[in-house]
Coordinates of C-alpha atoms and ligand atoms in Angstrom, one line a residue:
M78 CA -6.0 -21.4 18.1
I79 CA -4.8 -19.4 15.1
N80 CA -1.2 -18.4 14.7
V81 CA -0.9 -15.2 12.5
I82 CA 2.6 -14.9 11.1
G83 CA 3.8 -11.4 10.2
L84 CA 2.3 -8.6 12.2
G85 CA 2.6 -5.7 9.8
Y86 CA -0.1 -3.5 8.2
I87 CA -2.2 -6.6 7.2
G88 CA -1.3 -9.3 9.8
L89 CA -1.8 -7.1 12.9
P90 CA -5.3 -5.9 12.2
T91 CA -6.3 -9.4 11.0
A92 CA -5.0 -11.0 14.2
L93 CA -6.8 -8.3 16.3
M94 CA -10.0 -8.7 14.4
M95 CA -10.1 -12.5 14.9
A96 CA -9.2 -12.2 18.6
T97 CA -12.1 -9.8 19.2
H98 CA -14.5 -12.3 17.5
G99 CA -14.0 -15.2 19.9
I100 CA -10.9 -16.8 18.3
E101 CA -7.8 -17.6 20.4
V102 CA -5.0 -15.9 18.5
V103 CA -1.2 -15.8 18.9
G104 CA 0.5 -13.3 16.6
T105 CA 4.1 -14.1 15.6
D106 CA 6.7 -11.8 14.1
Y107 CA 10.4 -12.4 13.9
N108 CA 11.0 -8.7 14.5
E109 CA 11.7 -8.7 18.3
D110 CA 11.3 -4.9 18.6
L111 CA 7.9 -5.0 17.1
V112 CA 6.7 -7.9 19.3
T113 CA 8.1 -6.1 22.4
T114 CA 6.2 -2.9 21.5
L115 CA 3.0 -4.9 21.1
N116 CA 3.6 -6.7 24.4
E117 CA 4.1 -3.3 26.0
G118 CA 0.6 -2.5 25.0
C119 CA 1.3 -0.1 22.0
T120 CA 0.4 -0.4 18.4
T121 CA 3.1 -0.1 15.7
F122 CA 1.4 2.1 13.2
K123 CA -1.4 4.7 13.0
E124 CA -4.7 3.6 11.6
D125 CA -8.3 4.7 12.3
G126 CA -9.8 2.5 15.0
L127 CA -6.7 0.3 15.4
D128 CA -5.9 1.4 19.0
E129 CA -9.4 0.6 20.1
L130 CA -9.4 -2.8 18.3
F131 CA -6.0 -3.5 19.9
Q132 CA -7.3 -2.8 23.4
D133 CA -10.3 -5.0 22.8
A134 CA -8.0 -7.8 21.5
L135 CA -5.8 -7.5 24.5
N136 CA -8.9 -7.8 26.7
S137 CA -9.9 -10.9 24.7
G138 CA -6.5 -12.5 25.4
I139 CA -4.5 -12.1 22.2
K140 CA -0.8 -13.0 22.7
F141 CA 2.3 -11.8 20.7
S142 CA 5.5 -13.8 20.3
T143 CA 8.6 -14.3 18.2
E144 CA 7.9 -18.0 18.4
Y145 CA 5.9 -20.0 15.9
Q146 CA 3.1 -21.9 17.6
R147 CA 2.0 -25.5 17.4
T148 CA -1.6 -25.3 16.2
D149 CA -3.9 -26.4 13.4
T150 CA -4.3 -23.1 11.5
Y151 CA -1.7 -20.6 10.4
I152 CA -2.3 -17.3 8.6
I153 CA 0.8 -15.9 6.8
S154 CA 1.0 -12.2 6.0
V155 CA 4.6 -11.4 5.2
P156 CA 5.9 -9.1 2.4
T157 CA 6.0 -10.1 -1.2
P158 CA 8.3 -7.7 -3.1
Y159 CA 9.3 -8.0 -6.7
D160 CA 12.7 -8.2 -8.3
K161 CA 13.4 -4.7 -9.7
F162 CA 15.0 -6.2 -12.9
S163 CA 13.0 -9.2 -13.8
K164 CA 9.7 -7.7 -12.3
K165 CA 8.9 -11.2 -11.0
I166 CA 7.7 -11.8 -7.5
D167 CA 10.3 -12.6 -4.9
P168 CA 8.6 -15.2 -2.8
C169 CA 11.5 -15.6 -0.3
Y170 CA 9.6 -14.2 2.7
V171 CA 6.6 -16.5 2.1
I172 CA 8.8 -19.6 1.6
S173 CA 10.8 -18.8 4.7
A174 CA 7.6 -18.3 6.8
V175 CA 6.1 -21.5 5.5
K176 CA 9.3 -23.4 6.4
S177 CA 9.3 -22.0 9.9
V178 CA 5.7 -23.0 10.4
L179 CA 6.3 -26.5 9.1
N180 CA 9.0 -27.0 11.8
V181 CA 6.2 -26.8 14.5
A182 CA 2.9 -27.6 12.7
P183 CA 1.1 -30.8 13.6
K184 CA -0.1 -33.3 11.0
G185 CA -3.1 -32.0 9.1
A186 CA -2.5 -28.3 9.8
T187 CA -3.7 -25.7 7.3
I188 CA -1.5 -22.9 6.1
V189 CA -3.3 -19.9 4.8
I190 CA -1.2 -17.5 2.7
E191 CA -2.8 -14.0 2.9
S192 CA 0.2 -12.2 1.3
T193 CA -0.4 -11.1 -2.3
V194 CA 1.3 -13.5 -4.7
S195 CA 1.4 -13.7 -8.5
P196 CA -0.6 -16.4 -10.2
G197 CA 1.3 -19.7 -10.0
T198 CA 3.4 -18.8 -7.0
M199 CA 1.8 -21.5 -4.8
E200 CA 2.4 -24.1 -7.6
K201 CA 5.9 -23.0 -8.5
F202 CA 7.4 -22.1 -5.1
V203 CA 5.2 -22.9 -2.1
R204 CA 4.2 -26.5 -2.9
P205 CA 7.8 -27.6 -3.8
A206 CA 9.1 -26.0 -0.6
I207 CA 6.6 -28.1 1.4
E208 CA 7.1 -31.3 -0.7
E209 CA 10.8 -31.2 -0.3
T210 CA 10.3 -31.7 3.4
G211 CA 8.6 -35.1 2.6
L212 CA 5.1 -33.8 3.6
V213 CA 2.1 -34.6 1.4
I214 CA -0.1 -31.6 0.6
G215 CA -3.8 -32.4 1.2
K216 CA -2.8 -35.1 3.8
D217 CA -0.1 -33.9 6.1
V218 CA -0.7 -30.2 5.4
N219 CA -3.3 -28.1 3.6
L220 CA -2.7 -25.0 1.6
V221 CA -5.0 -22.1 1.2
H222 CA -4.6 -18.6 -0.4
A223 CA -6.8 -15.9 1.1
P224 CA -5.6 -12.6 -0.4
E225 CA -6.4 -9.4 1.5
R226 CA -8.1 -6.4 0.0
I227 CA -8.2 -3.8 2.8
I228 CA -7.0 -0.3 2.2
P229 CA -4.9 1.7 4.7
G230 CA -6.9 4.5 6.2
N231 CA -10.1 2.3 6.3
M232 CA -8.7 -1.0 7.4
V233 CA -10.9 -1.8 10.3
Y234 CA -14.1 -1.0 8.5
E235 CA -13.0 -2.9 5.4
L236 CA -11.9 -6.0 7.3
L237 CA -15.4 -6.2 8.6
H238 CA -17.3 -5.4 5.4
N239 CA -15.2 -6.3 2.3
N240 CA -16.0 -9.4 0.2
R241 CA -13.3 -12.0 0.3
T242 CA -11.8 -14.7 -1.9
I243 CA -10.5 -18.0 -0.7
G244 CA -8.5 -20.3 -2.9
A245 CA -8.3 -23.9 -1.7
D246 CA -7.5 -27.4 -3.2
S247 CA -10.8 -28.8 -1.9
Q248 CA -14.2 -27.5 -1.0
E249 CA -13.9 -29.0 2.5
I250 CA -10.7 -27.0 3.4
G251 CA -12.2 -23.9 1.6
K252 CA -15.3 -24.2 3.7
K253 CA -13.3 -24.6 6.9
I254 CA -11.3 -21.4 6.2
K255 CA -14.5 -19.6 5.0
D256 CA -16.1 -20.4 8.4
L257 CA -13.0 -18.9 10.1
Y258 CA -13.2 -15.6 8.3
S259 CA -17.0 -15.6 8.6
S260 CA -16.4 -15.1 12.4
F261 CA -15.8 -11.4 11.7
C262 CA -16.3 -10.8 7.9
Q263 CA -19.8 -9.5 7.0
G264 CA -19.1 -9.5 3.3
K265 CA -19.6 -12.4 0.8
I266 CA -16.8 -15.0 0.8
I267 CA -16.2 -16.8 -2.4
V268 CA -14.4 -20.2 -2.4
T269 CA -12.5 -21.0 -5.5
D270 CA -9.2 -22.7 -6.5
I271 CA -5.8 -21.4 -5.5
K272 CA -4.6 -20.1 -8.9
T273 CA -7.9 -18.2 -9.5
A274 CA -7.6 -16.6 -6.0
E275 CA -4.0 -15.6 -6.8
M276 CA -5.0 -14.1 -10.1
T277 CA -8.0 -12.2 -8.9
K278 CA -6.0 -10.3 -6.3
V279 CA -3.3 -9.2 -8.8
V280 CA -6.0 -8.4 -11.4
E281 CA -7.9 -6.1 -9.0
N282 CA -4.8 -4.1 -8.3
T283 CA -3.8 -4.0 -12.0
F284 CA -7.3 -2.7 -12.9
R285 CA -6.7 0.2 -10.4
A286 CA -3.2 0.8 -11.7
V287 CA -4.2 1.0 -15.4
N288 CA -7.1 3.3 -14.6
I289 CA -4.9 5.6 -12.6
A290 CA -2.4 5.6 -15.4
F291 CA -5.1 6.7 -17.8
A292 CA -5.9 9.8 -15.7
N293 CA -2.2 10.5 -15.3
E294 CA -1.6 10.3 -19.1
L295 CA -4.5 12.7 -19.6
A296 CA -2.8 15.1 -17.1
K297 CA 0.3 15.0 -19.2
I298 CA -1.5 15.6 -22.5
C299 CA -3.5 18.5 -21.0
R300 CA -0.3 20.0 -19.5
H301 CA 1.4 19.8 -22.9
D302 CA -1.4 21.9 -24.5
N303 CA -2.4 23.9 -21.5
M304 CA -5.8 22.4 -21.0
D305 CA -7.6 21.9 -17.6
V306 CA -7.5 18.1 -17.0
Y307 CA -9.8 18.4 -14.0
E308 CA -12.5 20.3 -15.9
I309 CA -12.2 17.8 -18.8
I310 CA -12.5 14.8 -16.5
K311 CA -15.4 16.4 -14.7
I312 CA -17.3 16.8 -18.0
C313 CA -16.4 13.4 -19.3
N314 CA -17.6 11.8 -16.1
M315 CA -21.1 13.2 -16.8
H316 CA -21.3 10.7 -19.6
P317 CA -23.3 7.7 -18.2
R318 CA -20.6 5.1 -19.0
V319 CA -17.5 7.1 -18.3
N320 CA -15.8 7.2 -14.9
I321 CA -12.3 8.6 -15.1
L322 CA -10.1 8.7 -11.9
Q323 CA -8.2 11.7 -10.8
P324 CA -4.5 12.2 -11.8
G325 CA -1.9 12.5 -9.1
P326 CA 1.9 12.7 -8.5
G327 CA 2.4 9.0 -8.8
V328 CA 1.5 5.7 -7.1
G329 CA 3.0 4.3 -4.0
G330 CA 2.2 1.7 -1.3
H331 CA 2.6 -2.0 -1.3
C332 CA -0.1 -3.0 -3.7
I333 CA -1.0 -0.9 -6.8
S334 CA 2.6 0.1 -7.4
V335 CA 3.9 -3.5 -7.0
D336 CA 1.4 -6.2 -7.9
P337 CA 0.9 -5.4 -11.6
W338 CA 4.6 -5.8 -12.1
F339 CA 4.1 -9.5 -11.2
L340 CA 2.0 -10.0 -14.4
V341 CA 4.6 -8.1 -16.5
G342 CA 7.4 -10.3 -15.1
D343 CA 5.5 -13.5 -15.7
Y344 CA 3.9 -12.6 -19.1
P345 CA 6.2 -10.1 -20.7
S346 CA 4.9 -10.5 -24.2
L347 CA 1.2 -10.4 -23.2
T348 CA 1.2 -7.3 -20.9
K349 CA 1.7 -4.4 -23.2
V350 CA -1.1 -2.2 -21.7
I351 CA -0.2 -3.1 -18.1
K352 CA 3.5 -2.4 -18.6
E353 CA 2.9 1.0 -20.3
A354 CA 0.5 1.9 -17.5
M355 CA 3.0 1.1 -14.8
M356 CA 5.6 3.1 -16.6
V357 CA 3.2 6.1 -16.9
N358 CA 2.6 5.9 -13.1
D359 CA 6.2 5.5 -12.3
S360 CA 7.0 8.6 -14.5
M361 CA 4.8 10.9 -12.5
P362 CA 7.2 11.9 -9.7
D363 CA 9.7 13.1 -12.4
F364 CA 6.8 14.8 -14.3
V365 CA 5.9 16.7 -11.1
L366 CA 9.6 17.5 -10.5
N367 CA 9.7 19.1 -13.9
R368 CA 6.4 21.0 -13.2
I369 CA 7.9 22.3 -10.0
Y370 CA 11.0 23.4 -11.9
E371 CA 8.8 25.3 -14.4
V372 CA 6.7 27.1 -11.8
A373 CA 9.8 27.9 -9.7
K374 CA 11.5 29.4 -12.8
E375 CA 8.4 31.4 -13.8
K376 CA 8.1 32.8 -10.2
G377 CA 11.9 33.2 -9.7
I378 CA 12.0 30.9 -6.7
K379 CA 15.2 29.3 -5.6
I380 CA 15.4 25.5 -5.1
D381 CA 16.2 25.8 -1.4
R382 CA 12.9 27.7 -0.9
I383 CA 10.7 24.8 -2.2
G384 CA 9.0 22.4 0.1
L385 CA 7.2 19.1 -0.5
Y386 CA 4.1 18.7 1.7
G387 CA 3.5 15.0 2.4
I388 CA 5.8 12.0 2.4
T389 CA 3.3 9.1 2.8
Y390 CA 2.0 7.2 -0.2
K391 CA -1.6 8.2 0.5
E392 CA -3.6 10.6 2.7
N393 CA -4.1 10.3 6.4
V394 CA -1.9 7.2 6.9
D395 CA 1.7 6.9 8.1
D396 CA 2.9 4.3 5.5
I397 CA 5.6 5.8 3.3
R398 CA 6.5 2.7 1.3
E399 CA 7.2 3.5 -2.4
S400 CA 5.6 6.9 -2.0
P401 CA 5.8 9.4 -4.9
T402 CA 7.7 11.8 -2.6
L403 CA 10.3 9.2 -1.8
Q404 CA 10.5 8.4 -5.6
M405 CA 11.0 12.1 -6.2
L406 CA 13.8 12.5 -3.6
E407 CA 15.4 9.4 -5.0
S408 CA 15.4 10.9 -8.5
Q409 CA 16.9 14.1 -7.1
R410 CA 19.7 12.1 -5.4
K411 CA 20.5 10.3 -8.7
H412 CA 21.1 13.7 -10.3
L413 CA 23.2 14.8 -7.3
A414 CA 20.7 17.6 -6.7
I415 CA 20.0 19.4 -3.4
E416 CA 17.1 17.6 -1.8
L417 CA 13.9 19.6 -1.5
K418 CA 12.6 20.4 1.9
T419 CA 9.9 18.0 3.2
Y420 CA 7.2 17.9 5.9
D421 CA 4.5 15.4 6.8
P422 CA 2.4 15.5 9.9
F423 CA 2.3 11.7 9.9
V424 CA 6.0 11.1 9.7
N425 CA 7.9 11.9 12.9
Y426 CA 11.2 10.1 12.1
S427 CA 13.9 11.2 9.7
I428 CA 13.8 10.0 6.1
S429 CA 15.3 12.9 4.2
E430 CA 18.1 15.4 4.7
N431 CA 16.0 18.6 4.6
Q432 CA 13.0 17.3 6.6
F433 CA 11.0 19.4 9.0
F434 CA 8.9 18.1 12.0
D435 CA 7.1 21.3 12.7
F436 CA 4.7 22.7 10.1
E437 CA 5.3 26.4 11.1
S438 CA 9.1 26.1 10.8
F439 CA 8.6 24.3 7.4
L440 CA 6.5 27.2 6.1
Q441 CA 9.0 29.8 7.3
E442 CA 11.7 28.2 5.2
I443 CA 9.8 27.9 1.9
D444 CA 8.1 30.2 -0.7
L445 CA 6.7 27.4 -2.9
I446 CA 4.7 24.5 -1.4
V447 CA 4.0 21.3 -3.4
I448 CA 1.1 19.3 -2.1
M449 CA 2.1 15.8 -2.7
V450 CA -0.4 14.2 -0.3
K451 CA -4.0 15.3 0.4
H452 CA -3.9 14.8 4.2
N453 CA -6.9 16.4 5.9
H454 CA -4.4 18.5 7.8
I455 CA -3.5 20.5 4.7
K456 CA -7.1 20.9 3.6
E457 CA -7.7 22.8 6.8
K458 CA -4.6 25.0 6.3
Y459 CA -5.4 26.8 3.1
K460 CA -5.5 30.2 4.7
T461 CA -2.1 29.6 6.3
I462 CA -0.4 28.7 3.0
K463 CA -2.3 31.2 0.7
N464 CA 0.6 33.6 0.7
K465 CA 2.9 30.9 -0.8
I466 CA 3.1 29.7 -4.4
I467 CA 1.2 26.5 -4.4
V468 CA 1.6 23.5 -6.7
D469 CA -1.3 21.3 -5.8
C470 CA -1.0 17.7 -7.2
H471 CA -4.5 16.7 -6.2
N472 CA -6.6 19.7 -7.1
I473 CA -7.8 20.2 -3.5
F474 CA -7.5 23.9 -3.9
P475 CA -9.0 24.7 -7.3
D476 CA -8.2 28.5 -7.2
K477 CA -6.9 30.3 -10.2
D478 CA -3.7 31.3 -8.4
V479 CA -2.9 27.7 -7.5
Y480 CA -0.7 25.7 -9.9
H481 CA -1.7 22.1 -10.8
I482 CA 0.0 19.2 -12.4
Ligands
LIG727 N1 -0.3 -3.0 3.2 C1 -1.4 -3.1 2.4 O1 -2.1 -2.1 2.2 C2 -1.7 -4.4 1.8 C3 -3.0 -4.6 1.3 C4 -3.4 -5.8 0.8 C5 -2.5 -6.8 0.7 N2 -1.2 -6.6 1.2 C6 -0.2 -7.7 1.1 O2 -0.1 -8.3 2.4 C7 1.3 -8.8 2.6 C8 1.9 -8.2 3.8 O3 2.0 -6.8 3.6 P1 2.1 -5.8 4.8 O4 1.9 -4.4 4.3 O5 1.4 -6.2 6.0 O6 3.7 -6.0 5.1 P2 4.6 -5.4 6.4 O7 5.9 -5.3 5.9 O8 3.8 -4.3 7.0 O9 4.5 -6.6 7.4 C9 5.1 -7.8 7.2 C10 5.6 -8.4 8.6 O10 6.0 -9.7 8.4 C11 7.1 -9.9 9.3 N3 7.8 -11.1 8.7 C12 8.4 -11.3 7.5 N4 8.9 -12.5 7.4 C13 8.5 -13.2 8.6 C14 8.7 -14.5 9.0 N5 9.3 -15.4 8.3 N6 8.3 -14.8 10.2 C15 7.7 -13.9 11.0 N7 7.4 -12.6 10.6 C16 7.9 -12.3 9.4 C17 7.9 -8.6 9.2 O11 8.8 -8.5 10.3 C18 6.8 -7.6 9.2 O12 6.5 -7.2 10.5 C19 2.0 -8.4 1.3 O13 2.0 -9.5 0.4 C20 1.2 -7.3 0.7 O14 1.3 -7.2 -0.7 C21 -0.8 -5.4 1.7

């Protein structure tokens, strides 16, 4: 039996996937409400294919509990935030989950950490936390790091098809966990050591962050001199060895906007490019705010007639963590400004003062719409919003009348 600890965006689909592939699974989360919801037969977030997978897993006998189970394999998928000042990882959730597991784990159990951690976290924090209980790693308990790569919006497909990395202290334990993931994963599974596995995950997200920052910096340069960044990127990308990403209003979510900071925190004098890139990405919501101000001034539009479309951090998901829209509203609050109106078809609970839950009412109250998130919903509504001033942060409407970042 596998006990998956932490049933959020990563832990839940992982637990369901294993359960539907012949593995006995108990999912544990200390959030009682979340466990109750799951036990009532409902999923806790929206994701393509998740409800179907959930039903299949229920039929396959998956159980949900707030109790940690006594079993030989644990998968821990709890949050790994970073300290806003030092930029270092805050491993408190991982340590706490490991300690809870150790209270019930039998001798020889294997603990797999799926949470993203900075290189050296297992060495500096997790191993000492285990050793201080008197247990010997490799004998009484085994440690593995199996970072997750799936992207919200395509999680079910990617769980099945992505390649995976497994970091273990020995080939024997690595192979045991590889066999476990092979039950559902059709991608390649590489077994390596723990620190390499830690580093690869953070490096992958850092690569993405730096490349996004490059596109965002180009957008700023082009805005400064009134050049069309999209046209320039399109032409440059016709070069056989150039592949520039698209600029946007900022980076959110729990990975690309967080993980590169781990490297900056741990290697401050060696991460000049990464640090600058992160700062460029973090500056984008303010850059867009300034752009909105310019357009509103040019068009004579009052602040209370401006609306932000999209609150989530990416399209077609309901995850709002660290989203550019939230960063923008936060920036407004710091300046004691009136919050801009907001609407998101995926967010049906209140997160800001001037939020709308009905698209038509939102449109009635605004003259300028800022497209912060390229949900499919808005792509289909161009005709409905054509009479508004549009600031399109994703170039989904490349018309001459539409303003871009
Ligand atoms: N969300 C993503 O897209 C994504 C992608 C790849 C990797 N990751 C990484 O996966 C990890 C988990 O992220 P997430 O998005 O699933 O987080 P999440 O916040 O959605 O879920 C974490 C869950 O863990 C539970 N939890 C925390 N501590 C616990 C404990 N001690 N015992 C039991 N339950 C506990 C929380 O109640 C919560 O339900 C993070 O390290 C993240 O960086 C996330």
